[in-house]
Short mmCIF file of C-alpha atoms in Angstrom, two decimals:
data_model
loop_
_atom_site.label_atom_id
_atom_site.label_comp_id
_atom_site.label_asym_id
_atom_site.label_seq_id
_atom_site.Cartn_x
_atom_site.Cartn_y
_atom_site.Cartn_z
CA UNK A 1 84.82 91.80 9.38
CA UNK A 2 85.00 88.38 10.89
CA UNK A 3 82.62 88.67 13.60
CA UNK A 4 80.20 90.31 10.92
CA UNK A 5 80.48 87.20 9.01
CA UNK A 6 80.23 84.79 11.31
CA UNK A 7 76.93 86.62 12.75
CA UNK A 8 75.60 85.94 9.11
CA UNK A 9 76.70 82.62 9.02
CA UNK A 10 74.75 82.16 12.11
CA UNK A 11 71.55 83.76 10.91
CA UNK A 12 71.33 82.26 7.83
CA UNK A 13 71.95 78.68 9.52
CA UNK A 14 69.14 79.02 11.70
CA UNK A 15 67.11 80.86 8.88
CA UNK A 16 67.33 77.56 6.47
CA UNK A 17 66.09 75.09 9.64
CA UNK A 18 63.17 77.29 9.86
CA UNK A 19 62.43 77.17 6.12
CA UNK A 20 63.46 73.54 5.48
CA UNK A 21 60.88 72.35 8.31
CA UNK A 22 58.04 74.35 6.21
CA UNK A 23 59.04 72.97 3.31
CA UNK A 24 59.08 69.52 4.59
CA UNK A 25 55.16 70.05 6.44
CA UNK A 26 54.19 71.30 2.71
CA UNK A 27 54.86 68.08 1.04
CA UNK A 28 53.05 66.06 3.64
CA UNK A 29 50.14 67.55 2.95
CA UNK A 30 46.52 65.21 2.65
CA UNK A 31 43.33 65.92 0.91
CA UNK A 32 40.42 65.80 3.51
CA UNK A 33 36.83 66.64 3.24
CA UNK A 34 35.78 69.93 4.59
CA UNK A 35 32.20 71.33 5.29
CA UNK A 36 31.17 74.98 3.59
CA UNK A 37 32.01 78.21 4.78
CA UNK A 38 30.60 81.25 4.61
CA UNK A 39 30.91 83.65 1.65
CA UNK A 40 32.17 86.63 3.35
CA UNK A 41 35.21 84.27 4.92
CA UNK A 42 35.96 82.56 1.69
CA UNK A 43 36.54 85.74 0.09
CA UNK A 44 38.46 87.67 2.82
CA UNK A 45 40.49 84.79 2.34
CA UNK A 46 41.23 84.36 -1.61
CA UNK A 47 41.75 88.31 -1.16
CA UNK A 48 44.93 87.32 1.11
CA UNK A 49 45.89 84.77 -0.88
CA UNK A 50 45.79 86.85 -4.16
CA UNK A 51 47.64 89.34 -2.81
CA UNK A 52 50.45 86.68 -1.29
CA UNK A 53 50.64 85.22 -4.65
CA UNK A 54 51.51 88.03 -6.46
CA UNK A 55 53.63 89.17 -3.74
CA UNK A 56 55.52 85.85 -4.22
CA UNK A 57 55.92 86.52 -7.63
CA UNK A 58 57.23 89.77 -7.46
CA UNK A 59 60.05 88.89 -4.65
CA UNK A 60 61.41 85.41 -7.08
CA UNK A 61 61.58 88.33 -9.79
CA UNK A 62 63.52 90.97 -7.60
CA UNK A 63 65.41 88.04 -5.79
CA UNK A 64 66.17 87.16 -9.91
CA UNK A 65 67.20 90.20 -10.55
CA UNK A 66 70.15 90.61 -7.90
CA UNK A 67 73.88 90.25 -8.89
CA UNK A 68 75.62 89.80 -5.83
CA UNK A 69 78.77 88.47 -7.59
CA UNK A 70 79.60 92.22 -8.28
CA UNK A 71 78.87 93.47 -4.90
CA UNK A 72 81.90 94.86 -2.69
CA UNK A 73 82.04 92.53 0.22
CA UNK A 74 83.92 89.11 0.84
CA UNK A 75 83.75 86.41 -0.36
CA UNK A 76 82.21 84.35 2.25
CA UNK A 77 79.33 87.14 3.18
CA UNK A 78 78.35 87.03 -0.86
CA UNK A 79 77.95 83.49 -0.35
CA UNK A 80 75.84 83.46 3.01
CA UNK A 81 73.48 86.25 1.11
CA UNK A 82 73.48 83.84 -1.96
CA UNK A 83 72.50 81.25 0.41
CA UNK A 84 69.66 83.20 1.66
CA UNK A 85 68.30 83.97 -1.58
CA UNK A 86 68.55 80.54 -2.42
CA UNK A 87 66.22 79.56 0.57
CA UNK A 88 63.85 82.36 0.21
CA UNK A 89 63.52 81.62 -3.46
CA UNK A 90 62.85 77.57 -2.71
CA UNK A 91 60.15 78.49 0.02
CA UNK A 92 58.03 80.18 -2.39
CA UNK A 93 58.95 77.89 -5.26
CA UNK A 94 57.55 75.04 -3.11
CA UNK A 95 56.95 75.17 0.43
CA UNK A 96 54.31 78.32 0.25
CA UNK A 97 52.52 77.31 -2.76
CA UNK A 98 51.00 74.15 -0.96
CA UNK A 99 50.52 75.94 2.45
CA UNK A 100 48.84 78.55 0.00
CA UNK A 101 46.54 75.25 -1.28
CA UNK A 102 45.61 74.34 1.96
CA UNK A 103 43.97 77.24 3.03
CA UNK A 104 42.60 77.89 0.02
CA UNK A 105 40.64 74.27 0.49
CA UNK A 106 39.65 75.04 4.17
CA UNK A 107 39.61 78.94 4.86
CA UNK A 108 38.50 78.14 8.23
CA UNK A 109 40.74 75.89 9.21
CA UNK A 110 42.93 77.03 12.17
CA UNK A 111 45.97 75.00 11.40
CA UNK A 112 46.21 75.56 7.99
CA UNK A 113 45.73 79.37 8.87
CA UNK A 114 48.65 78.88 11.78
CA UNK A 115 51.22 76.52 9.47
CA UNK A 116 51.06 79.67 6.72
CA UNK A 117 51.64 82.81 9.21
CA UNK A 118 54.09 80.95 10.47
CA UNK A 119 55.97 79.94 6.99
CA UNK A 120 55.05 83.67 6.29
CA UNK A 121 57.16 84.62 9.40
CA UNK A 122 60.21 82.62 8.77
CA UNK A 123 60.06 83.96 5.45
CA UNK A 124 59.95 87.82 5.99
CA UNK A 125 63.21 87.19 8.64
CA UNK A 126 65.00 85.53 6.15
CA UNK A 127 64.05 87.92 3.73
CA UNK A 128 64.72 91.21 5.97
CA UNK A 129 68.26 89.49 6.11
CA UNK A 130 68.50 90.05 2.23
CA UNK A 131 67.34 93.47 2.20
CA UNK A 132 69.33 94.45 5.03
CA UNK A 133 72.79 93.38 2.89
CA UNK A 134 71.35 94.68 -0.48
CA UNK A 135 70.98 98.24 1.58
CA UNK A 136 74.55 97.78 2.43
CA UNK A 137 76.30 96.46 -0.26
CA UNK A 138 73.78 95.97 -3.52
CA UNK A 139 72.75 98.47 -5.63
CA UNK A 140 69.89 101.27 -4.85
CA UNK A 141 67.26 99.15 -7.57
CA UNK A 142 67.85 95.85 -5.93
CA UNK A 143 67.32 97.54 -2.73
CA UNK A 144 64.16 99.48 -3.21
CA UNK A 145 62.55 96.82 -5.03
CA UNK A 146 63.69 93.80 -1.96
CA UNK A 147 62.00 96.78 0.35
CA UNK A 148 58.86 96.75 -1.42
CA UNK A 149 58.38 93.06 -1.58
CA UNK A 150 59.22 93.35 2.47
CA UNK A 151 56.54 95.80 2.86
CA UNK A 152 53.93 93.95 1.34
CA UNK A 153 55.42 90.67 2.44
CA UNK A 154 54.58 92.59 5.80
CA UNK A 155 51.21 93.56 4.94
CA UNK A 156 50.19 89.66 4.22
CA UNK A 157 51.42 88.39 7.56
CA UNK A 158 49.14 91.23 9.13
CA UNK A 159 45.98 90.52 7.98
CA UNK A 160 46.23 86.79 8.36
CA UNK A 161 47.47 87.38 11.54
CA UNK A 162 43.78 89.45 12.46
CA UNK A 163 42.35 86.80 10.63
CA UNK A 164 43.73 83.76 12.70
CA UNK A 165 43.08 85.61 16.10
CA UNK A 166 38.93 85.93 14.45
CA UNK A 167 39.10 82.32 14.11
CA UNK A 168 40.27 81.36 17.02
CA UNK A 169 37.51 83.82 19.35
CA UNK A 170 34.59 82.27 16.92
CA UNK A 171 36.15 79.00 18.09
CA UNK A 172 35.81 80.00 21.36
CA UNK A 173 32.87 81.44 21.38
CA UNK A 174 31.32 78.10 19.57
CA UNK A 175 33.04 75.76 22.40
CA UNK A 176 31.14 77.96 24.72
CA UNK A 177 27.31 77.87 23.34
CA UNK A 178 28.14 74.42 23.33
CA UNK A 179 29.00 73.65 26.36
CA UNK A 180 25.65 75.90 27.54
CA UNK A 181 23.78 74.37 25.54
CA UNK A 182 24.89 70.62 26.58
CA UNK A 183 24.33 72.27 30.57
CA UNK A 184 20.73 72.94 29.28
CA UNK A 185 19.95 70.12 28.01
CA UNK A 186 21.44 68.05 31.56
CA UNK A 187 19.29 70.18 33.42
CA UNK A 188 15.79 69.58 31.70
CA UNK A 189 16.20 65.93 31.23
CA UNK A 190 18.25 65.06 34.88
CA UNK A 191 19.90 60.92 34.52
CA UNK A 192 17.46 58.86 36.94
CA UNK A 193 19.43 57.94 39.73
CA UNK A 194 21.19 54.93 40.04
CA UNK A 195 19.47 51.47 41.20
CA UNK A 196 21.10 50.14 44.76
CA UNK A 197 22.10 46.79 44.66
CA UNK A 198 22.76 45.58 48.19
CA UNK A 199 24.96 42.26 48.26
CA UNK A 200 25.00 40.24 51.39
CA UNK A 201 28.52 38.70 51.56
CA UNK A 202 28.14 37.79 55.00
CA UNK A 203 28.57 34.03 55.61
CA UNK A 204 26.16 31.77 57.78
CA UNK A 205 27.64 30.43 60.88
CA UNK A 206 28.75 26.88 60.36
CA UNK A 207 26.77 23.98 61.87
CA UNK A 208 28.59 21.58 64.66
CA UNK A 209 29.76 18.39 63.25
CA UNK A 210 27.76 15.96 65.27
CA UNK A 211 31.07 12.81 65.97
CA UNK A 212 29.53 9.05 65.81
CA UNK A 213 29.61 7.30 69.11
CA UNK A 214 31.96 3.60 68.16
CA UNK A 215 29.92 0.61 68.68
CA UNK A 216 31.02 -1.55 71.34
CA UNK A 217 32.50 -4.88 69.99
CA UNK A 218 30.22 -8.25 69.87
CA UNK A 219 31.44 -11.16 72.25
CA UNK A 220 33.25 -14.01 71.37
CA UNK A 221 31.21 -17.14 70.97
CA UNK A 222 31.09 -20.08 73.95
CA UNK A 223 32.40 -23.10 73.69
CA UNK A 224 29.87 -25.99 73.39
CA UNK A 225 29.25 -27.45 77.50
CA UNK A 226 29.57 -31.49 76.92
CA UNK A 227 31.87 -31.79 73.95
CA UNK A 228 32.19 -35.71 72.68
CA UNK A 229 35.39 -37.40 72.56
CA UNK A 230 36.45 -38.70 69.39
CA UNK A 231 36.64 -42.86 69.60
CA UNK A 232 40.28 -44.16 69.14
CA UNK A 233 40.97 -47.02 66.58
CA UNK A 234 41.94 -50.02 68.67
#
């Protein structure tokens, strides 16, 4: 019975990061422009999303419904199945209404496509964890009804599953004409080739530096031939 629990423990630990992280990329959601789409997509898509609502609905109700105070188990595993409920119950409370928004706003949006299937997928292992315990310990109305919620729980994640791997091959197939047609137009209008500039960084060879030849020095002045002698007083 102790290694039973803690297994549970464990699952619904890592179930309630999963969920919590969904919840979280709800809330942080922002309104952006997006083009039209096509009829036929928009409704393929409001026909998942109708059916996800009311599939929502349907598992707070059951999920409502469950008294696992009376079960015949321990303690701690009624309150790691509580705890379960609890998330599944605030994901689509919250966390799946706005990932159901955004889609709704841009039914071909790939992300918004992704970020549900994947809330979806959290949500149906959490929820499996439920049923499994109701099948073992609840009663046989909580667990048929938790078992039809699964099953068309189930039935949403596979057809937006199909529907995200259409998306993403007309992506592809998009990014491909594309890129043809961007080859097309390169080859019937070619870029004129590029103008040569040829720089001449080669320097000119220095002139010699003629050197001044000195000037020989002028001679000194003679002295005057018959110089006259200067009279004495007497």
């Amino acid at each position: 019975m102790p290694t039973s629990r803690n297994f549970i423990r464990l699952r619904v630990a890592c179930s309630l990061v999963v969920l919590a992280s969904f919840a979280a990329s709800a809330q942080s959601t922002t309104d952006n422009s997006v083009p039209p789409v096509a009829y036929a997509s928009a409704t393929e898509v409001n026909n998942i999303l109708t059916q996800l609502r009311q599939t929502s609905q349907n598992i707070e109700t059951d999920l409502g419904k469950m008294r696992i105070e009376k079960w015949k188990a321990d303690s701690g595993i009624k309150r790691d199945v509580q705890g379960n409920v609890e998330s599944v119950r605030r994901n689509v409370q919250s966390a799946l209404p706005e990932l159901i928004t955004q889609l709704s706003n841009s039914p071909d949006d790939i992300a918004a496509t992704f970020n549900l299937y994947r809330n979806l997928d959290a949500l149906y292992d959490v929820s499996g964890q439920v049923v499994e315990a109701a099948g073992a310990l609840g009663s046989k109305d909580e667990f048929q009804n938790l078992s039809n919620d699964m099953s068309a729980l189930q039935s949403v994640r596979r057809a937006l599953g199909e529907r995200m791997q259409t998306l993403a091959a007309a992506k592809e197939s998009e990014l491909t004409r594309l890129r043809n047609q961007i080859k097309t137009l390169q080859a019937a209008n070619p870029p004129a080739p590029p103008k040569k500039i040829i720089v001449d960084d080669t320097e000119p060879p220095k002139k010699p530096v003629k050197k001044k030849s000195a000037k020989p020095a002028a001679p000194p002045a003679p002295a005057p031939a018959n110089p006259q002698s200067v009279p004495q007083a007497k």
